[in-house]
Amino acid sequence: MTTDTPSSNDKVSSPLHLLQTLTRTLNEHLAEACSKAEKDARKAHEKLLRQQEKLELKLRQPKKNSPAAPPKTGQTCQQDPSQAGRPAECNG
């Protein structure tokens, strides 16, 4: 960024000149701030995409050694011995 900060010896020739200088300086600062914000937003977006990919991978993987879903509070479950390997029937 090039900053044309007036020194104490510089004189403003007219109000229009002052307005042009302030406008140019403001524009430069805003452009720099927008560029930084865009860069930060892209970085955050990429991080979120990576997290989403990891979560989707976990969801696609078969669950190993996961027992049948536990019963909801207040439910009783009974496993019929002839139905080994199937989830227990829960009544609540």
Coordinates of C-alpha atoms in Angstrom, one line a residue:
M1 CA 0.0 0.0 0.0
T2 CA 1.3 3.4 -0.9
T3 CA 0.4 6.0 1.6
D4 CA 0.6 9.7 0.6
T5 CA 0.5 11.1 4.1
P6 CA 1.0 14.8 3.9
S7 CA 4.0 16.1 5.9
S8 CA 3.8 19.2 8.0
N9 CA 5.3 21.2 5.1
D10 CA 2.7 20.1 2.5
K11 CA -0.1 22.6 2.0
V12 CA -3.5 21.7 0.7
S13 CA -4.1 23.9 -2.3
S14 CA -7.9 23.6 -2.1
P15 CA -10.7 21.9 -0.4
L16 CA -11.2 19.8 -3.5
H17 CA -7.6 18.6 -3.3
L18 CA -8.0 17.7 0.3
L19 CA -11.2 15.7 -0.5
Q20 CA -9.4 13.9 -3.4
T21 CA -6.5 13.0 -1.0
L22 CA -8.8 11.8 1.7
T23 CA -10.9 9.8 -0.8
R24 CA -7.8 8.1 -2.3
T25 CA -6.4 7.3 1.2
L26 CA -9.8 5.9 2.3
N27 CA -10.1 3.9 -0.9
E28 CA -6.7 2.3 -0.3
H29 CA -7.4 1.4 3.3
L30 CA -10.8 -0.1 2.4
A31 CA -9.3 -2.1 -0.5
E32 CA -6.6 -3.5 1.8
A33 CA -9.2 -4.3 4.5
C34 CA -11.4 -6.1 2.0
S35 CA -8.5 -8.1 0.6
K36 CA -7.6 -9.2 4.1
A37 CA -11.2 -10.1 5.0
E38 CA -11.6 -12.1 1.8
K39 CA -8.3 -14.0 2.5
D40 CA -9.4 -14.7 6.0
A41 CA -12.9 -15.9 4.8
R42 CA -11.4 -18.2 2.2
K43 CA -9.1 -19.7 4.8
A44 CA -12.0 -20.3 7.2
H45 CA -14.1 -21.8 4.4
E46 CA -11.3 -24.2 3.4
K47 CA -11.0 -25.2 7.1
L48 CA -14.7 -25.9 7.3
L49 CA -14.6 -27.9 4.1
R50 CA -11.8 -30.1 5.5
Q51 CA -13.8 -30.7 8.7
Q52 CA -16.9 -31.5 6.6
E53 CA -15.0 -34.1 4.6
K54 CA -13.7 -35.7 7.7
L55 CA -17.1 -35.9 9.2
E56 CA -18.6 -37.4 6.0
L57 CA -15.9 -40.0 6.0
K58 CA -16.7 -41.0 9.5
L59 CA -20.4 -41.2 8.7
R60 CA -19.7 -43.5 5.7
Q61 CA -17.5 -45.9 7.6
P62 CA -19.3 -48.9 9.1
K63 CA -19.5 -48.8 12.8
K64 CA -17.2 -51.4 14.3
N65 CA -18.0 -53.0 17.7
S66 CA -21.0 -50.8 18.2
P67 CA -23.7 -52.4 20.3
A68 CA -27.3 -52.1 19.5
A69 CA -28.8 -48.7 20.2
P70 CA -29.4 -48.4 24.0
P71 CA -33.0 -48.2 25.1
K72 CA -34.6 -44.8 25.7
T73 CA -35.0 -43.8 29.3
G74 CA -38.0 -45.5 30.9
Q75 CA -38.0 -48.4 28.4
T76 CA -37.5 -52.1 29.2
C77 CA -35.8 -54.4 26.7
Q78 CA -36.0 -58.1 26.4
Q79 CA -33.9 -60.2 24.1
D80 CA -35.6 -63.3 22.8
P81 CA -32.9 -66.1 22.8
S82 CA -34.2 -67.3 19.4
Q83 CA -33.5 -63.9 17.9
A84 CA -29.8 -63.8 18.7
G85 CA -28.0 -61.2 16.7
R86 CA -31.0 -58.9 16.3
P87 CA -31.6 -55.9 18.5
A88 CA -33.7 -56.4 21.6
E89 CA -37.3 -55.4 21.5
C90 CA -38.0 -52.4 23.8
N91 CA -41.3 -51.4 25.2
G92 CA -41.8 -48.2 27.0

